[in-house]
mmCIF file of C-alpha atoms in Angstrom:
data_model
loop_
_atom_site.group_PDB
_atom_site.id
_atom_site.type_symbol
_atom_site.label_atom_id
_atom_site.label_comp_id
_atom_site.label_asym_id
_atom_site.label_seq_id
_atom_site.Cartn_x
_atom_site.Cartn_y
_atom_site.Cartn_z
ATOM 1 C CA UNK J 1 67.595 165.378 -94.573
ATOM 2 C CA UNK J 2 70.318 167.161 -92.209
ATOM 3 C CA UNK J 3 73.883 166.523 -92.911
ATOM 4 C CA UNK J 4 77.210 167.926 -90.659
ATOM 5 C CA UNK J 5 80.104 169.442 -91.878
ATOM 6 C CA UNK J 6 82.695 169.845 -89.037
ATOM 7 C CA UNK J 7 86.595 171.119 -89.238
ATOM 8 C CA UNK J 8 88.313 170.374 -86.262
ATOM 9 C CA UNK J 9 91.867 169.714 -84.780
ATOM 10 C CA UNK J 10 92.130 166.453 -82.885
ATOM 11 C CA UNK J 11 94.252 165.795 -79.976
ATOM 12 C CA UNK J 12 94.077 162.023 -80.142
ATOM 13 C CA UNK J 13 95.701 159.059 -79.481
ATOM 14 C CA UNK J 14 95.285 156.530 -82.543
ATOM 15 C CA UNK J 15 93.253 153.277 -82.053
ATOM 16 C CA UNK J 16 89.641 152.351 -80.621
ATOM 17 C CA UNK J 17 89.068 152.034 -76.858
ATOM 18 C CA UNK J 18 88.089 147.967 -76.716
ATOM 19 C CA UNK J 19 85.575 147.458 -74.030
ATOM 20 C CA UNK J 20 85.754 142.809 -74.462
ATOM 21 C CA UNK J 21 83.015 140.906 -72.576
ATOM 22 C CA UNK J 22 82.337 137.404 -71.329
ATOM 23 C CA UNK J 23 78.681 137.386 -72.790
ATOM 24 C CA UNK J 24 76.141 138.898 -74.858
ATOM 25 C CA UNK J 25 72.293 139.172 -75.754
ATOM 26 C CA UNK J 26 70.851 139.725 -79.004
ATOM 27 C CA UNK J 27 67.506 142.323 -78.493
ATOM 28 C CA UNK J 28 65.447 143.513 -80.743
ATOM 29 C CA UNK J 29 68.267 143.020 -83.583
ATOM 30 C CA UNK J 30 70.949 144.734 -81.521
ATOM 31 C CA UNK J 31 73.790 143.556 -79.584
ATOM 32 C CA UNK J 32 73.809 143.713 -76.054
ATOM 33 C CA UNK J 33 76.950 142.881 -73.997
ATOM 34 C CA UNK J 34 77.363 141.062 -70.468
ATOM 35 C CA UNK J 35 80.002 140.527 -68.037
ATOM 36 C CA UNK J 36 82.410 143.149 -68.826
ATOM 37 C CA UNK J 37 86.388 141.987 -68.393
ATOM 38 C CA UNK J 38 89.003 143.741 -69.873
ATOM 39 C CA UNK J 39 89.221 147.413 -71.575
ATOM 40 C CA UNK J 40 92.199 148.568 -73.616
ATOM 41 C CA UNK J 41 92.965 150.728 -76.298
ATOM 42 C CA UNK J 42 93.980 148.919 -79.572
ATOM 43 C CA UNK J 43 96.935 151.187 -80.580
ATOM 44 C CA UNK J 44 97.913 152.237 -84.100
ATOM 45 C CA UNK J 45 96.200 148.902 -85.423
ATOM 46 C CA UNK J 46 94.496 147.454 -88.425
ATOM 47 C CA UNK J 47 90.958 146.154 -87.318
ATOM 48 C CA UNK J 48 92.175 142.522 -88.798
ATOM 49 C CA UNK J 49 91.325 140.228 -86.047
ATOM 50 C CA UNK J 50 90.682 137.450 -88.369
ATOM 51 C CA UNK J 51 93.562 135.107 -90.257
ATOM 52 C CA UNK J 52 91.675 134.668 -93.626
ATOM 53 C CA UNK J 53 90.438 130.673 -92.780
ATOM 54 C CA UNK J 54 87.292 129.157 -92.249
ATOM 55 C CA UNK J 55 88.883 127.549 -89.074
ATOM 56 C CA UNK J 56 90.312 130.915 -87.896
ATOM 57 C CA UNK J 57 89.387 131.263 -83.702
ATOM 58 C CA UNK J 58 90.717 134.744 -82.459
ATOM 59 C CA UNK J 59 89.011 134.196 -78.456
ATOM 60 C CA UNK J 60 90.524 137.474 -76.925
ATOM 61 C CA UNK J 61 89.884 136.569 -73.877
ATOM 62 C CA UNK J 62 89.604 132.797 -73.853
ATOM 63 C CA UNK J 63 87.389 130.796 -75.379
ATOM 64 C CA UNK J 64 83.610 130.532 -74.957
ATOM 65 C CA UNK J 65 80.975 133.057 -75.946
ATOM 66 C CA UNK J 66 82.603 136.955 -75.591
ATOM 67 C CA UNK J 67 81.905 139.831 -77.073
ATOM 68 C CA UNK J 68 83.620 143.140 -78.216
ATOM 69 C CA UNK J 69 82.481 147.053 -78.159
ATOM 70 C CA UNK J 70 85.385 149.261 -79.345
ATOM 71 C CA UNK J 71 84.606 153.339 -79.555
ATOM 72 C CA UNK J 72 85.980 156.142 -80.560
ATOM 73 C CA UNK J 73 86.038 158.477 -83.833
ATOM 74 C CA UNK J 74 86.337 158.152 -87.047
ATOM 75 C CA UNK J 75 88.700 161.604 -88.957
ATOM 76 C CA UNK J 76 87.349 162.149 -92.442
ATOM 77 C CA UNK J 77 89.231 165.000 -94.672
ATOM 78 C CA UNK J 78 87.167 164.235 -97.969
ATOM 79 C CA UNK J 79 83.657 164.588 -97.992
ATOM 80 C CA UNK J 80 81.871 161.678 -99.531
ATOM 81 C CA UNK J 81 80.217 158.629 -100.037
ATOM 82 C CA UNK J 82 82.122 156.281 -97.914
ATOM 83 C CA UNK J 83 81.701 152.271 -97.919
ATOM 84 C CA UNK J 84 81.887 150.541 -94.541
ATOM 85 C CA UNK J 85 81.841 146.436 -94.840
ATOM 86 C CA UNK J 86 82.523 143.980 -91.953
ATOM 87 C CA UNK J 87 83.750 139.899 -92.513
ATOM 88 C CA UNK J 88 82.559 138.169 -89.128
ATOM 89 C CA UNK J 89 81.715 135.133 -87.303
ATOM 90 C CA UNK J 90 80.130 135.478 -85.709
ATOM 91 C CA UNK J 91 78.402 139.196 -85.984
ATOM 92 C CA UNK J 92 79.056 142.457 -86.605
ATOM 93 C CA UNK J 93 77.902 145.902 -86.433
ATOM 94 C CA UNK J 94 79.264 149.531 -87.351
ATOM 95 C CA UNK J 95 77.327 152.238 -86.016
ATOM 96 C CA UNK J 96 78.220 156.223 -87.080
ATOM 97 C CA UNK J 97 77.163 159.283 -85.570
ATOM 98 C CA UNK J 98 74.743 156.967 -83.619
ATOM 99 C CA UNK J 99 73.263 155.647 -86.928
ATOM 100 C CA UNK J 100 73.751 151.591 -87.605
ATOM 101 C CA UNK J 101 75.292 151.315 -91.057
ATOM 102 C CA UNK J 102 75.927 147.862 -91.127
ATOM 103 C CA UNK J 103 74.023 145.405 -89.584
ATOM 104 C CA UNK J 104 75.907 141.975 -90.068
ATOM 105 C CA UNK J 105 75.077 140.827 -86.781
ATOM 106 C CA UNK J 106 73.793 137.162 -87.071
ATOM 107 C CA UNK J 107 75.458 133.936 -85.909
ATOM 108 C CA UNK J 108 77.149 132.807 -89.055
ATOM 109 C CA UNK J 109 80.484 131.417 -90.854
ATOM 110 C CA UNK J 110 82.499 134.589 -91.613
ATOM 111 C CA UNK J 111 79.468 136.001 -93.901
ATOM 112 C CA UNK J 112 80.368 139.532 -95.612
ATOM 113 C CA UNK J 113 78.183 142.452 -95.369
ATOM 114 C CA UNK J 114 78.734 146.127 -96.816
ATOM 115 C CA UNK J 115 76.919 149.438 -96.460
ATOM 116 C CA UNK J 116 77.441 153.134 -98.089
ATOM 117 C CA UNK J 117 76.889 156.544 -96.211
ATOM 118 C CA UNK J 118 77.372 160.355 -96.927
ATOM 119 C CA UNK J 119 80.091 161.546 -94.522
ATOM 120 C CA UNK J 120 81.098 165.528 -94.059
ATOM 121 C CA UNK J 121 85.059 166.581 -93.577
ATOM 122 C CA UNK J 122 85.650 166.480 -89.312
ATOM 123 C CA UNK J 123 85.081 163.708 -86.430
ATOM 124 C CA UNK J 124 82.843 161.656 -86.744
ATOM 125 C CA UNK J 125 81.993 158.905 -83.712
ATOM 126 C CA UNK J 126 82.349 155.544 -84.625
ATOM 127 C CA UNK J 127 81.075 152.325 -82.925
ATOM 128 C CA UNK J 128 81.714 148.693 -83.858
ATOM 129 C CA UNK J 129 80.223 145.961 -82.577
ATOM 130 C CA UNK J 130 80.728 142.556 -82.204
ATOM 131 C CA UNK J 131 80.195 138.936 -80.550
ATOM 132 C CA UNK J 132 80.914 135.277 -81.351
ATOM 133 C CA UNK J 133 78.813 132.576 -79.992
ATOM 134 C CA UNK J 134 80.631 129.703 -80.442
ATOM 135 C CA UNK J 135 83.710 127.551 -82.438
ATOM 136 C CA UNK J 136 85.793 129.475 -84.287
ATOM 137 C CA UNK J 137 85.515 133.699 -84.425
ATOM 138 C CA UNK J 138 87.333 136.515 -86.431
ATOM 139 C CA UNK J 139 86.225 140.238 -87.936
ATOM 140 C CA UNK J 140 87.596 142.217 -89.940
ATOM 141 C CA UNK J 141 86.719 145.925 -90.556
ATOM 142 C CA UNK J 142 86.789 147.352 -94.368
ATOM 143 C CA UNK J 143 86.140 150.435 -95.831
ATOM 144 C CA UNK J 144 86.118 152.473 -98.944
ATOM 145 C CA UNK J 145 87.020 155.754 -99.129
ATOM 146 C CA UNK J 146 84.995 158.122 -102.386
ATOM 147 C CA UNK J 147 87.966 158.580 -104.009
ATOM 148 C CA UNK J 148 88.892 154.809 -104.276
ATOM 149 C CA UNK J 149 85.678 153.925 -105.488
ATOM 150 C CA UNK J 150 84.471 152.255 -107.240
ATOM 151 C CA UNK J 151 86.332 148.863 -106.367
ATOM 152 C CA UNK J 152 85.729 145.445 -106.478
ATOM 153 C CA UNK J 153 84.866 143.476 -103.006
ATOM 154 C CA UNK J 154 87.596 142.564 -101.061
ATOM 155 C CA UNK J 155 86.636 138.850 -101.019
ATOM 156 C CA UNK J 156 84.780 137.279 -103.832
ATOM 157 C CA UNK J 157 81.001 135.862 -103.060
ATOM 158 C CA UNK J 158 78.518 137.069 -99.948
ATOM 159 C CA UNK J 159 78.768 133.884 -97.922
ATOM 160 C CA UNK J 160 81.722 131.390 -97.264
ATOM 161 C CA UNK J 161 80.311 128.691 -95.457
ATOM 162 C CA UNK J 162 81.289 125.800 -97.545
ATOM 163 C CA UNK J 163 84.222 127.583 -99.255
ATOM 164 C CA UNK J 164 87.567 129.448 -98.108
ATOM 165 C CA UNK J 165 86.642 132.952 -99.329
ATOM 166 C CA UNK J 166 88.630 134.214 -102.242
ATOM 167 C CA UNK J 167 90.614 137.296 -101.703
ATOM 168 C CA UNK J 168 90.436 139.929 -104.835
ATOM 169 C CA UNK J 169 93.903 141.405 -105.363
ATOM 170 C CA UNK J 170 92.588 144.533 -107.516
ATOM 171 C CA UNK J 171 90.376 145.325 -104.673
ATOM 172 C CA UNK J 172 90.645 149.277 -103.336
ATOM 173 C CA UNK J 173 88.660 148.976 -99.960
ATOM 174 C CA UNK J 174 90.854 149.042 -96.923
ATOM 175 C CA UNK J 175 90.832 147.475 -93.658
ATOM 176 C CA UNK J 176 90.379 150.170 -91.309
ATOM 177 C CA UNK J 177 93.411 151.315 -89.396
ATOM 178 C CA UNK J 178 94.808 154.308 -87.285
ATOM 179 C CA UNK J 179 95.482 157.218 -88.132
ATOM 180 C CA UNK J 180 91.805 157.384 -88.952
ATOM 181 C CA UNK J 181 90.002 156.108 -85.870
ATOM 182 C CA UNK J 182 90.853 158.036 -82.739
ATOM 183 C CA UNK J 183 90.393 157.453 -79.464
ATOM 184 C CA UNK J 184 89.447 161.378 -78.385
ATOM 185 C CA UNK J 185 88.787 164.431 -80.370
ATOM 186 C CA UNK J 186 88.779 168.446 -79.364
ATOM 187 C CA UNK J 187 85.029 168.517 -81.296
ATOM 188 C CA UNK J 188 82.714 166.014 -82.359
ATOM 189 C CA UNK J 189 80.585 166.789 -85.213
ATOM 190 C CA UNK J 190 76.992 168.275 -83.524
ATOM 191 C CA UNK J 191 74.116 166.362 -84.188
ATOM 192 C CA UNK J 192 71.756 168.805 -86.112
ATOM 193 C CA UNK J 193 68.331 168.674 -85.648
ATOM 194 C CA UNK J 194 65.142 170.554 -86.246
ATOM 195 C CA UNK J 195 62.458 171.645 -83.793
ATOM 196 C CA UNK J 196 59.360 173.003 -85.421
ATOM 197 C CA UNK J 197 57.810 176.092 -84.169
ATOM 198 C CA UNK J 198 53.930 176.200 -83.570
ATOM 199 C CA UNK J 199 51.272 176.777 -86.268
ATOM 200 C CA UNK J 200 53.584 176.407 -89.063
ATOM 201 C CA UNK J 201 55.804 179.971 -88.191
ATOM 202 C CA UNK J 202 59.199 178.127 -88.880
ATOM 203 C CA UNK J 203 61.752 175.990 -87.190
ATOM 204 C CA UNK J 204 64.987 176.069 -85.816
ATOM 205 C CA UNK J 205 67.825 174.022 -85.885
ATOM 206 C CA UNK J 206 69.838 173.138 -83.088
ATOM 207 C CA UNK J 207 72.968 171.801 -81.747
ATOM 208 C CA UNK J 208 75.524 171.306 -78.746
ATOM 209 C CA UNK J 209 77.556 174.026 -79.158
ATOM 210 C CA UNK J 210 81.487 174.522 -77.809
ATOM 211 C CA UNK J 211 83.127 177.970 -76.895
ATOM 212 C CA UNK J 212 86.003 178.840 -79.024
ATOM 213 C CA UNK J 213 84.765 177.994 -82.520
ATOM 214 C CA UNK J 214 82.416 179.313 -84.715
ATOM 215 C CA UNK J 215 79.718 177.965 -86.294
ATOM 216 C CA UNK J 216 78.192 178.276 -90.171
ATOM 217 C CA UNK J 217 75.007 177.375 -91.458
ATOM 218 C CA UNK J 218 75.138 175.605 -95.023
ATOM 219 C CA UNK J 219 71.848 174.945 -96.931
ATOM 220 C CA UNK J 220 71.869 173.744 -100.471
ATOM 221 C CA UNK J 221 68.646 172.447 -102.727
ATOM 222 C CA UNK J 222 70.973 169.638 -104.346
ATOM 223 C CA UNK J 223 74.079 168.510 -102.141
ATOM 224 C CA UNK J 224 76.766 169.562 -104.585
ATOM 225 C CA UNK J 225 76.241 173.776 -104.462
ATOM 226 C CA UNK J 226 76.136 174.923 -101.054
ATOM 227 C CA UNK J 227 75.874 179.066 -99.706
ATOM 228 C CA UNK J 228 76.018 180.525 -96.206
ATOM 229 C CA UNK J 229 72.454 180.394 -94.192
ATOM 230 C CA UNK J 230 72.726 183.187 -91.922
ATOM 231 C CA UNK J 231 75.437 185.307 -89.747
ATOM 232 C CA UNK J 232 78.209 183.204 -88.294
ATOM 233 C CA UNK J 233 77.463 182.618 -84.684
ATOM 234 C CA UNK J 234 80.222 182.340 -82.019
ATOM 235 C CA UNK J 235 80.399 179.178 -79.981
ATOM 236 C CA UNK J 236 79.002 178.563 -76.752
ATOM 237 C CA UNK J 237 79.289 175.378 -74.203
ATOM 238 C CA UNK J 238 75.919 174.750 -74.279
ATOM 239 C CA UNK J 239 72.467 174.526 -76.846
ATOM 240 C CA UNK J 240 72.894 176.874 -80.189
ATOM 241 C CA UNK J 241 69.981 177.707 -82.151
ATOM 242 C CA UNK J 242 69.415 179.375 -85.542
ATOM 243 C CA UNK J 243 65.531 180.260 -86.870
ATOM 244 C CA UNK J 244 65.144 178.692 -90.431
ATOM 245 C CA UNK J 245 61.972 179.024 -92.609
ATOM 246 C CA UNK J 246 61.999 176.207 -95.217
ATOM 247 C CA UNK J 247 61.638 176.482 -98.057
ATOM 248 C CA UNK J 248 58.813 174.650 -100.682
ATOM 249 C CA UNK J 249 61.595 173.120 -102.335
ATOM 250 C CA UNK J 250 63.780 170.643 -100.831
ATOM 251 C CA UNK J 251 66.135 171.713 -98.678
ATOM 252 C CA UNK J 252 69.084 170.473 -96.932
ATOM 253 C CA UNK J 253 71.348 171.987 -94.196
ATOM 254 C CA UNK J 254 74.702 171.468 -92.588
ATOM 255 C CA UNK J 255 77.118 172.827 -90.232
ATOM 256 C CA UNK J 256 80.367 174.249 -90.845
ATOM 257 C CA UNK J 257 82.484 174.281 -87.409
ATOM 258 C CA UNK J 258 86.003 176.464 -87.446
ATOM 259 C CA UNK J 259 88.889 177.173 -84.720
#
């Protein structure tokens, strides 16, 4: 397991870039969108595009089959277990670092789904997802930060297709809202990975490095004590490298980026 841990200064505007389409495809469990038609940037928003009915019908951009992709990043200043949840009808994805955490993307009646993943402090990019087929639509966009949790759901039961959905009162996940998803950041946590060296002499890790920073290697044996792995390296616009020799223990790694 690799994990990232990036400090960075953004120089964002708040909000998700909306990219809103006249069709879509579903392939190989994924969302595919047709017929692109309008693109804007949803501005220091809550991602609440649904009115809390069974009979709600939100149709952006008319009615009919349409689908949404809105991008951008997502700033985290606590390390942590975060929850990520999405209410939808029809469905719903939310994708992180290029990584699906929730996959709520069948045709349905404003079904619930939640996911949990391990987040490091920086920017993080953030896709979510969505489409409605046809008759009524809606999403909303929930998370839970660590320091919230735990918390109750923010609408009782998994399904509401024969009932309005129940909203809990005492609940501590939050729709998602600016100033926490940006639309462009200065760095964008590196994607760490390994490439093994032949006949078993070691590996290296590598990432897409940016001049002006500097980078740290973190390695720790149980993700709560963590020590420097090597020199510092100055940044680079281009591929970085550092040699590693695992350990026979476990061992995890992450980056530390600084200005």
């Amino acid at each position: 397991m690799i994990l990232l841990f990036v400090s960075g200064r953004s120089l964002a505007a708040d909000g998700l870039v909306g990219q809103y389409y006249t069709g879509f495809n579903l392939v190989n469990d994924r969302i595919v969108f047709d017929g692109l038609t309008l693109v804007k940037t949803e501005i220091s928003t809550f991602f609440d595009f649904w009115g809390g009915s069974q009979w709600d019908d939100w149709n952006p951009i008319g009615s009919g089959p349409y689908s949404v992709h809105w991008t951008g990043y997502l700033q985290i200043t606590n390390a942590g277990d975060y929850g990520f949840g999405t209410i939808s009808d029809d469905g719903s994805e939310i994708w992180i670092d290029g990584v699906r955490v929730v996959d709520n993307h069948e045709e349905q009646w404003y079904d619930w789904q939640e996911a949990w993943c391990y987040l490091g402090v920086g920017n993080h990019a953030i896709e979510i997802t969505f489409f409605e087929n046809q008759n009524f639509s809606g999403i909303e966009v929930w998370w839970l930060k660590p320091e919230r949790a735990p918390s109750s759901l923010p609408y009782s039961g998994d399904t509401f297709h024969t009932t309005p959905p129940s909203f809990n009162a005492d609940t501590r996940w939050e729709i998602l809202s600016a100033p926490f998803v940006q639309t462009e950041v200065t760095y964008v946590n590196p994607r760490l990975r390994i490439e093994w060296q032949p006949a078993g002499t070691g590996a290296r890790l590598a990432w897409q490095g940016f001049s002006g920073v500097t980078y740290q290697i973190e390695t720790s044996t149980n993700l709560h004590t963590w020590q420097d792995f090597g020199p510092a390296q100055n940044g680079w616009n281009g591929l970085m490298s550092q040699a590693i020799t695992p350990s026979d223990q476990k061992q995890f790694f992450r980056l530390r980026l600084q200005e």
